[in-house]
mmCIF file of C-alpha atoms and ligand atoms in Angstrom:
data_model
loop_
_atom_site.group_PDB
_atom_site.id
_atom_site.type_symbol
_atom_site.label_atom_id
_atom_site.label_comp_id
_atom_site.label_asym_id
_atom_site.label_seq_id
_atom_site.Cartn_x
_atom_site.Cartn_y
_atom_site.Cartn_z
ATOM 1 C CA MET A 1 32.521 -132.943 -130.331
ATOM 2 C CA ARG A 2 30.076 -133.259 -133.170
ATOM 3 C CA LEU A 3 30.993 -130.070 -135.069
ATOM 4 C CA LYS A 4 34.668 -129.750 -134.238
ATOM 5 C CA ASP A 5 36.288 -126.912 -136.235
ATOM 6 C CA ARG A 6 33.293 -126.443 -138.524
ATOM 7 C CA VAL A 7 32.323 -122.877 -139.319
ATOM 8 C CA ALA A 8 28.600 -122.181 -138.951
ATOM 9 C CA LEU A 9 26.565 -119.108 -139.863
ATOM 10 C CA ILE A 10 23.325 -118.787 -137.918
ATOM 11 C CA THR A 11 20.833 -116.156 -139.045
ATOM 12 C CA GLY A 12 18.407 -114.973 -136.398
ATOM 13 C CA GLY A 13 21.146 -116.020 -133.986
ATOM 14 C CA GLY A 14 20.344 -113.199 -131.587
ATOM 15 C CA SER A 15 17.233 -114.790 -130.131
ATOM 16 C CA GLY A 16 15.204 -117.937 -129.462
ATOM 17 C CA ILE A 17 16.035 -120.974 -131.602
ATOM 18 C CA GLY A 18 18.968 -119.240 -133.335
ATOM 19 C CA ARG A 19 20.536 -118.283 -130.012
ATOM 20 C CA ALA A 20 20.145 -121.792 -128.565
ATOM 21 C CA THR A 21 21.645 -123.205 -131.777
ATOM 22 C CA ALA A 22 24.647 -120.867 -131.638
ATOM 23 C CA LEU A 23 25.356 -121.820 -128.004
ATOM 24 C CA LEU A 24 24.970 -125.563 -128.682
ATOM 25 C CA PHE A 25 27.013 -125.559 -131.901
ATOM 26 C CA ALA A 26 29.835 -123.719 -130.122
ATOM 27 C CA ARG A 27 29.770 -126.261 -127.286
ATOM 28 C CA GLU A 28 30.116 -128.939 -129.975
ATOM 29 C CA GLY A 29 33.271 -127.293 -131.341
ATOM 30 C CA ALA A 30 31.925 -125.066 -134.118
ATOM 31 C CA LYS A 31 33.083 -121.515 -134.722
ATOM 32 C CA VAL A 32 29.844 -119.575 -135.023
ATOM 33 C CA VAL A 33 28.844 -116.410 -136.833
ATOM 34 C CA VAL A 34 25.796 -114.942 -135.133
ATOM 35 C CA ALA A 35 23.827 -112.870 -137.662
ATOM 36 C CA ASP A 36 20.784 -110.821 -136.717
ATOM 37 C CA LEU A 37 18.849 -107.697 -137.591
ATOM 38 C CA ALA A 38 19.125 -106.782 -133.917
ATOM 39 C CA ALA A 39 22.830 -105.896 -133.701
ATOM 40 C CA LYS A 40 22.738 -105.704 -129.902
ATOM 41 C CA ASN A 41 21.375 -109.249 -129.589
ATOM 42 C CA ALA A 42 23.873 -110.683 -132.083
ATOM 43 C CA LYS A 43 26.694 -109.121 -130.037
ATOM 44 C CA ALA A 44 25.235 -110.373 -126.749
ATOM 45 C CA VAL A 45 24.954 -113.964 -127.997
ATOM 46 C CA ALA A 46 28.487 -113.904 -129.444
ATOM 47 C CA LYS A 47 29.667 -112.654 -126.050
ATOM 48 C CA GLU A 48 27.799 -115.488 -124.298
ATOM 49 C CA VAL A 49 29.458 -118.039 -126.597
ATOM 50 C CA ARG A 50 32.900 -116.585 -125.923
ATOM 51 C CA ALA A 51 32.264 -116.458 -122.178
ATOM 52 C CA ALA A 52 31.581 -120.202 -122.346
ATOM 53 C CA GLY A 53 34.943 -120.748 -124.071
ATOM 54 C CA GLY A 54 33.696 -120.872 -127.685
ATOM 55 C CA ALA A 55 34.513 -118.864 -130.802
ATOM 56 C CA ALA A 56 31.907 -116.445 -132.128
ATOM 57 C CA THR A 57 31.615 -113.390 -134.364
ATOM 58 C CA PRO A 58 28.509 -111.191 -134.440
ATOM 59 C CA VAL A 59 27.232 -109.602 -137.629
ATOM 60 C CA ALA A 60 24.317 -107.212 -137.967
ATOM 61 C CA GLY A 61 22.173 -107.391 -141.070
ATOM 62 C CA ASP A 62 18.825 -107.879 -142.725
ATOM 63 C CA VAL A 63 18.375 -111.216 -144.516
ATOM 64 C CA THR A 64 16.034 -109.573 -147.049
ATOM 65 C CA SER A 65 18.899 -107.392 -148.326
ATOM 66 C CA PRO A 66 21.199 -109.114 -150.855
ATOM 67 C CA LYS A 67 24.051 -106.865 -149.699
ATOM 68 C CA ASP A 68 23.565 -107.851 -146.049
ATOM 69 C CA ALA A 69 23.082 -111.535 -146.904
ATOM 70 C CA GLU A 70 26.374 -111.527 -148.777
ATOM 71 C CA ALA A 71 28.068 -109.663 -145.909
ATOM 72 C CA MET A 72 26.936 -112.365 -143.436
ATOM 73 C CA VAL A 73 28.619 -115.054 -145.538
ATOM 74 C CA LYS A 74 31.717 -112.880 -146.033
ATOM 75 C CA ALA A 75 31.925 -112.329 -142.264
ATOM 76 C CA ALA A 76 32.287 -116.090 -141.760
ATOM 77 C CA VAL A 77 34.983 -116.390 -144.407
ATOM 78 C CA SER A 78 36.947 -113.386 -143.173
ATOM 79 C CA ALA A 79 36.753 -114.435 -139.501
ATOM 80 C CA TYR A 80 37.383 -118.172 -139.887
ATOM 81 C CA GLY A 81 38.528 -118.768 -143.482
ATOM 82 C CA ARG A 82 35.551 -120.848 -144.668
ATOM 83 C CA LEU A 83 31.881 -121.727 -144.251
ATOM 84 C CA GLN A 84 30.481 -125.247 -143.869
ATOM 85 C CA VAL A 85 27.132 -124.891 -142.105
ATOM 86 C CA LEU A 86 24.248 -122.441 -142.509
ATOM 87 C CA VAL A 87 21.209 -122.356 -140.241
ATOM 88 C CA ASN A 88 18.468 -120.095 -141.616
ATOM 89 C CA SER A 89 16.642 -119.243 -138.395
ATOM 90 C CA ALA A 90 15.775 -115.565 -139.025
ATOM 91 C CA GLY A 91 12.018 -115.423 -139.255
ATOM 92 C CA ILE A 92 8.928 -113.518 -138.255
ATOM 93 C CA SER A 93 5.233 -114.204 -137.892
ATOM 94 C CA ALA A 94 2.354 -111.876 -138.768
ATOM 95 C CA ARG A 95 2.395 -110.859 -135.097
ATOM 96 C CA GLN A 96 5.754 -109.113 -135.675
ATOM 97 C CA ALA A 97 4.316 -106.883 -138.407
ATOM 98 C CA PRO A 98 3.875 -103.212 -137.500
ATOM 99 C CA PRO A 99 0.541 -102.791 -135.678
ATOM 100 C CA GLY A 100 -2.123 -101.506 -138.029
ATOM 101 C CA ALA A 101 -0.163 -102.292 -141.196
ATOM 102 C CA PRO A 102 -2.392 -103.107 -144.181
ATOM 103 C CA HIS A 103 -2.762 -106.853 -144.779
ATOM 104 C CA GLU A 104 -0.816 -106.765 -148.049
ATOM 105 C CA VAL A 105 2.115 -105.094 -146.276
ATOM 106 C CA VAL A 106 2.071 -107.854 -143.644
ATOM 107 C CA TRP A 107 2.044 -110.411 -146.460
ATOM 108 C CA ASP A 108 5.141 -108.916 -148.142
ATOM 109 C CA LYS A 109 6.999 -108.576 -144.850
ATOM 110 C CA VAL A 110 6.445 -112.168 -143.676
ATOM 111 C CA ILE A 111 7.109 -113.742 -147.078
ATOM 112 C CA GLY A 112 10.111 -111.427 -147.458
ATOM 113 C CA VAL A 113 11.900 -112.412 -144.251
ATOM 114 C CA ASN A 114 10.941 -116.088 -144.097
ATOM 115 C CA LEU A 115 11.199 -117.093 -147.740
ATOM 116 C CA LYS A 116 13.276 -114.500 -149.587
ATOM 117 C CA GLY A 117 15.638 -114.197 -146.606
ATOM 118 C CA THR A 118 16.251 -117.953 -146.515
ATOM 119 C CA TYR A 119 16.811 -117.953 -150.263
ATOM 120 C CA LEU A 120 19.182 -114.965 -150.280
ATOM 121 C CA VAL A 121 21.527 -116.069 -147.500
ATOM 122 C CA SER A 122 21.592 -119.579 -148.994
ATOM 123 C CA TRP A 123 22.359 -118.092 -152.415
ATOM 124 C CA TYR A 124 25.606 -116.576 -151.135
ATOM 125 C CA ALA A 125 26.394 -119.434 -148.756
ATOM 126 C CA VAL A 126 26.304 -122.326 -151.253
ATOM 127 C CA THR A 127 29.312 -121.049 -153.193
ATOM 128 C CA GLU A 128 31.408 -120.893 -150.020
ATOM 129 C CA ILE A 129 30.139 -124.232 -148.642
ATOM 130 C CA ALA A 130 30.980 -125.884 -151.968
ATOM 131 C CA LYS A 131 34.447 -124.290 -151.871
ATOM 132 C CA ALA A 132 34.959 -125.804 -148.403
ATOM 133 C CA GLY A 133 34.233 -129.269 -149.826
ATOM 134 C CA GLY A 134 30.592 -129.388 -148.779
ATOM 135 C CA GLY A 135 28.488 -129.085 -145.669
ATOM 136 C CA ALA A 136 24.934 -128.653 -144.457
ATOM 137 C CA ILE A 137 22.141 -126.106 -144.641
ATOM 138 C CA VAL A 138 19.375 -126.274 -142.054
ATOM 139 C CA ASN A 139 16.235 -124.291 -142.819
ATOM 140 C CA LEU A 140 13.607 -123.413 -140.246
ATOM 141 C CA GLY A 141 10.232 -124.430 -141.538
ATOM 142 C CA SER A 142 7.395 -125.133 -139.133
ATOM 143 C CA ILE A 143 4.530 -127.504 -138.566
ATOM 144 C CA MET A 144 2.869 -124.700 -140.532
ATOM 145 C CA SER A 145 4.889 -125.965 -143.550
ATOM 146 C CA LEU A 146 2.633 -129.013 -143.335
ATOM 147 C CA VAL A 147 -0.746 -128.124 -141.823
ATOM 148 C CA ALA A 148 -3.083 -125.131 -141.524
ATOM 149 C CA TYR A 149 -3.183 -122.699 -138.611
ATOM 150 C CA PRO A 150 -5.447 -124.085 -135.884
ATOM 151 C CA LEU A 151 -8.987 -122.777 -135.846
ATOM 152 C CA GLY A 152 -9.776 -120.096 -133.309
ATOM 153 C CA VAL A 153 -6.219 -118.869 -132.823
ATOM 154 C CA GLN A 154 -6.070 -115.147 -133.338
ATOM 155 C CA VAL A 155 -2.809 -113.830 -134.717
ATOM 156 C CA TRP A 156 -1.529 -110.352 -135.384
ATOM 157 C CA GLY A 157 -3.261 -108.794 -132.419
ATOM 158 C CA GLY A 158 -6.526 -110.511 -133.284
ATOM 159 C CA ALA A 159 -6.875 -108.587 -136.539
ATOM 160 C CA MET A 160 -6.025 -111.594 -138.640
ATOM 161 C CA THR A 161 -6.881 -115.253 -138.130
ATOM 162 C CA GLY A 162 -5.197 -118.237 -139.717
ATOM 163 C CA PHE A 163 -5.678 -116.623 -143.150
ATOM 164 C CA ASN A 164 -2.201 -115.132 -143.088
ATOM 165 C CA PRO A 165 1.179 -115.409 -144.829
ATOM 166 C CA TYR A 166 3.075 -117.457 -142.222
ATOM 167 C CA ASN A 167 1.976 -120.923 -143.434
ATOM 168 C CA PRO A 168 2.603 -120.192 -147.115
ATOM 169 C CA SER A 169 6.044 -118.781 -146.262
ATOM 170 C CA LYS A 170 6.957 -121.920 -144.319
ATOM 171 C CA GLY A 171 5.411 -124.274 -146.875
ATOM 172 C CA ALA A 172 7.581 -122.625 -149.497
ATOM 173 C CA VAL A 173 10.679 -122.925 -147.283
ATOM 174 C CA LEU A 174 10.129 -126.699 -147.284
ATOM 175 C CA GLN A 175 9.825 -126.732 -151.077
ATOM 176 C CA LEU A 176 12.926 -124.535 -151.379
ATOM 177 C CA THR A 177 14.706 -127.060 -149.141
ATOM 178 C CA ARG A 178 13.799 -129.925 -151.484
ATOM 179 C CA ASN A 179 14.879 -127.984 -154.564
ATOM 180 C CA MET A 180 18.192 -126.951 -153.044
ATOM 181 C CA ALA A 181 18.854 -130.486 -151.770
ATOM 182 C CA VAL A 182 18.459 -131.946 -155.248
ATOM 183 C CA HIS A 183 20.347 -129.133 -156.933
ATOM 184 C CA PHE A 184 23.359 -129.097 -154.596
ATOM 185 C CA ALA A 185 23.706 -132.811 -153.726
ATOM 186 C CA LYS A 186 26.554 -133.269 -156.199
ATOM 187 C CA GLN A 187 28.428 -130.472 -154.436
ATOM 188 C CA ASN A 188 28.153 -132.401 -151.195
ATOM 189 C CA ILE A 189 25.764 -129.870 -149.657
ATOM 190 C CA ARG A 190 22.886 -131.390 -147.716
ATOM 191 C CA VAL A 191 19.797 -129.249 -147.157
ATOM 192 C CA ASN A 192 17.099 -130.161 -144.648
ATOM 193 C CA CYS A 193 14.206 -128.409 -142.959
ATOM 194 C CA ILE A 194 13.178 -128.545 -139.298
ATOM 195 C CA CYS A 195 9.430 -128.309 -138.728
ATOM 196 C CA PRO A 196 8.949 -127.310 -135.084
ATOM 197 C CA GLY A 197 5.698 -127.233 -133.169
ATOM 198 C CA PHE A 198 4.955 -124.179 -131.001
ATOM 199 C CA VAL A 199 8.148 -123.134 -129.217
ATOM 200 C CA VAL A 200 8.370 -120.659 -126.354
ATOM 201 C CA SER A 201 10.434 -117.729 -127.683
ATOM 202 C CA PRO A 202 10.067 -113.991 -128.339
ATOM 203 C CA LEU A 203 8.348 -114.949 -131.631
ATOM 204 C CA THR A 204 5.426 -116.574 -129.833
ATOM 205 C CA GLU A 205 5.558 -114.492 -126.640
ATOM 206 C CA LYS A 206 2.543 -112.279 -127.416
ATOM 207 C CA LEU A 207 0.407 -115.256 -128.349
ATOM 208 C CA LEU A 208 1.507 -117.477 -125.472
ATOM 209 C CA ASN A 209 1.113 -114.693 -122.902
ATOM 210 C CA ASP A 210 -2.633 -115.081 -123.441
ATOM 211 C CA PRO A 211 -3.453 -117.865 -120.931
ATOM 212 C CA GLU A 212 -6.347 -119.185 -123.031
ATOM 213 C CA ALA A 213 -4.288 -119.428 -126.218
ATOM 214 C CA ASN A 214 -1.391 -120.914 -124.253
ATOM 215 C CA LYS A 215 -3.605 -123.653 -122.783
ATOM 216 C CA ALA A 216 -5.313 -124.419 -126.109
ATOM 217 C CA LEU A 217 -1.998 -124.627 -127.958
ATOM 218 C CA THR A 218 -0.265 -126.681 -125.259
ATOM 219 C CA GLU A 219 -3.114 -129.195 -125.437
ATOM 220 C CA LYS A 220 -2.495 -129.594 -129.156
ATOM 221 C CA HIS A 221 0.922 -131.133 -128.370
ATOM 222 C CA PRO A 222 0.271 -134.712 -127.133
ATOM 223 C CA ILE A 223 3.570 -134.627 -125.213
ATOM 224 C CA GLY A 224 1.833 -132.104 -122.932
ATOM 225 C CA ARG A 225 4.137 -129.113 -123.202
ATOM 226 C CA LEU A 226 5.330 -126.513 -125.682
ATOM 227 C CA GLY A 227 8.778 -126.787 -127.259
ATOM 228 C CA THR A 228 11.914 -125.061 -126.047
ATOM 229 C CA PRO A 229 14.544 -123.441 -128.274
ATOM 230 C CA GLU A 230 16.935 -126.167 -127.064
ATOM 231 C CA ASP A 231 14.591 -128.918 -128.380
ATOM 232 C CA ILE A 232 14.988 -127.403 -131.828
ATOM 233 C CA ALA A 233 18.717 -126.661 -131.483
ATOM 234 C CA ASN A 234 19.280 -130.381 -130.825
ATOM 235 C CA ALA A 235 17.577 -131.201 -134.132
ATOM 236 C CA ALA A 236 19.683 -128.546 -135.893
ATOM 237 C CA LEU A 237 22.836 -130.125 -134.438
ATOM 238 C CA PHE A 238 21.834 -133.525 -135.797
ATOM 239 C CA LEU A 239 21.142 -132.087 -139.261
ATOM 240 C CA ALA A 240 24.380 -130.071 -139.281
ATOM 241 C CA SER A 241 26.518 -133.009 -138.161
ATOM 242 C CA ASP A 242 27.700 -136.111 -140.040
ATOM 243 C CA GLU A 243 25.172 -138.202 -138.094
ATOM 244 C CA SER A 244 22.586 -137.149 -140.682
ATOM 245 C CA ALA A 245 24.909 -137.909 -143.643
ATOM 246 C CA PHE A 246 22.184 -139.798 -145.559
ATOM 247 C CA MET A 247 19.516 -137.122 -145.053
ATOM 248 C CA THR A 248 18.811 -134.413 -147.564
ATOM 249 C CA GLY A 249 15.690 -132.649 -148.828
ATOM 250 C CA ALA A 250 13.799 -133.831 -145.772
ATOM 251 C CA PRO A 251 11.458 -132.262 -143.237
ATOM 252 C CA LEU A 252 12.395 -133.156 -139.651
ATOM 253 C CA ILE A 253 9.244 -132.761 -137.564
ATOM 254 C CA VAL A 254 9.971 -131.782 -133.945
ATOM 255 C CA ASP A 255 6.534 -131.012 -132.605
ATOM 256 C CA GLY A 256 5.673 -133.041 -129.491
ATOM 257 C CA GLY A 257 3.208 -134.989 -131.614
ATOM 258 C CA TYR A 258 1.199 -131.968 -132.871
ATOM 259 C CA THR A 259 0.933 -133.232 -136.462
ATOM 260 C CA ALA A 260 0.472 -136.882 -135.472
ATOM 261 C CA VAL A 261 -3.070 -136.303 -134.234
HETATM 262 N N1 NAD B 301 8.824 -120.154 -131.973
HETATM 263 C C1 NAD B 301 8.074 -121.010 -132.624
HETATM 264 O O1 NAD B 301 7.016 -121.459 -132.136
HETATM 265 C C2 NAD B 301 8.483 -121.496 -133.976
HETATM 266 C C3 NAD B 301 7.821 -122.611 -134.504
HETATM 267 C C4 NAD B 301 8.156 -123.055 -135.759
HETATM 268 C C5 NAD B 301 9.121 -122.408 -136.492
HETATM 269 N N2 NAD B 301 9.750 -121.331 -135.979
HETATM 270 C C6 NAD B 301 10.741 -120.658 -136.814
HETATM 271 O O2 NAD B 301 11.997 -120.713 -136.179
HETATM 272 C C7 NAD B 301 12.761 -119.554 -136.516
HETATM 273 C C8 NAD B 301 13.255 -118.891 -135.254
HETATM 274 O O3 NAD B 301 12.146 -118.515 -134.472
HETATM 275 P P1 NAD B 301 12.294 -118.077 -132.948
HETATM 276 O O4 NAD B 301 11.147 -118.661 -132.247
HETATM 277 O O5 NAD B 301 13.670 -118.324 -132.498
HETATM 278 O O6 NAD B 301 12.018 -116.498 -133.111
HETATM 279 P P2 NAD B 301 12.742 -115.255 -132.406
HETATM 280 O O7 NAD B 301 11.848 -114.093 -132.679
HETATM 281 O O8 NAD B 301 13.114 -115.565 -131.019
HETATM 282 O O9 NAD B 301 14.081 -115.106 -133.262
HETATM 283 C C9 NAD B 301 14.073 -114.700 -134.595
HETATM 284 C C10 NAD B 301 15.278 -113.807 -134.839
HETATM 285 O O10 NAD B 301 15.274 -113.431 -136.223
HETATM 286 C C11 NAD B 301 15.698 -112.080 -136.291
HETATM 287 N N3 NAD B 301 15.200 -111.474 -137.517
HETATM 288 C C12 NAD B 301 13.930 -111.124 -137.823
HETATM 289 N N4 NAD B 301 13.890 -110.537 -139.033
HETATM 290 C C13 NAD B 301 15.160 -110.526 -139.494
HETATM 291 C C14 NAD B 301 15.759 -110.055 -140.693
HETATM 292 N N5 NAD B 301 15.028 -109.458 -141.648
HETATM 293 N N6 NAD B 301 17.085 -110.216 -140.857
HETATM 294 C C15 NAD B 301 17.849 -110.797 -139.894
HETATM 295 N N7 NAD B 301 17.331 -111.257 -138.720
HETATM 296 C C16 NAD B 301 16.006 -111.120 -138.544
HETATM 297 C C17 NAD B 301 15.077 -111.420 -135.070
HETATM 298 O O11 NAD B 301 15.745 -110.217 -134.754
HETATM 299 C C18 NAD B 301 15.251 -112.507 -134.024
HETATM 300 O O12 NAD B 301 16.468 -112.350 -133.342
HETATM 301 C C19 NAD B 301 11.835 -118.672 -137.352
HETATM 302 O O13 NAD B 301 12.101 -118.890 -138.713
HETATM 303 C C20 NAD B 301 10.456 -119.187 -136.986
HETATM 304 O O14 NAD B 301 9.518 -118.948 -137.990
HETATM 305 C C21 NAD B 301 9.459 -120.864 -134.722
#
């Protein structure tokens, strides 16, 4: 077991990549805290983990609220006595913004969840991870941390093209990763950033339900398929475990070759 008896907090754990990560980490021996804005989904995933014989605690909260971010970290400590791993998977794209919202509102919302949310939960988590003797933080960046949105892909119901806040939010998550890695290395906290290609999940559902967009985006991945949440959970497991002991401040690109072209 690669995470035996480690305590892991997974934000956005109620769906997609976060859910797959919670299930995998628990199978690898971790006690998981499943945090999500959608209380029902956090509970359902925790139940799934327990049904498979693992240990899990759900917590409802909004990563953009300092109070909720702190409560997520406290939930781990009160349930399991410590925190050693944080996976910042809570995130949204411009497509999740309220339909018809003004562009500057969409901007604040996406930057708020993806960047401020990652920062806030990490802010409270580092103290506890340091107290536990160290550990790992895994941030969810994107290939959009590294490259621009592809031409011709309509996002946010077609009202906005690639000129949107998702890439800047994910680019900044990678820079935050580097800063945190350098800052917390002496406290034995490693911080890395996964940069996934397009993954089939509720986040991309609206976009990928359009057969034309689906085909065009699939073709952009030389491996010939889109990613699965499990593809990314496997990378998160590597970064959370001691197998990546000499990695910190690094992007881990898991994109079926998207950015190699
Ligand atoms: N799906 C992809 O193609 C893809 C690609 C690259 C990166 N990512 C990143 O991976 C992460 C997970 O994406 P996913 O595909 O699993 O998406 P998802 O929509 O399936 O899951 C995201 C979860 O985050 C939760 N969430 C949203 N706002 C929140 C908030 N304010 N506070 C707490 N929880 C909140 C949602 O309720 C949801 O359960 C995101 O950061 C996303 O940007 C996804």
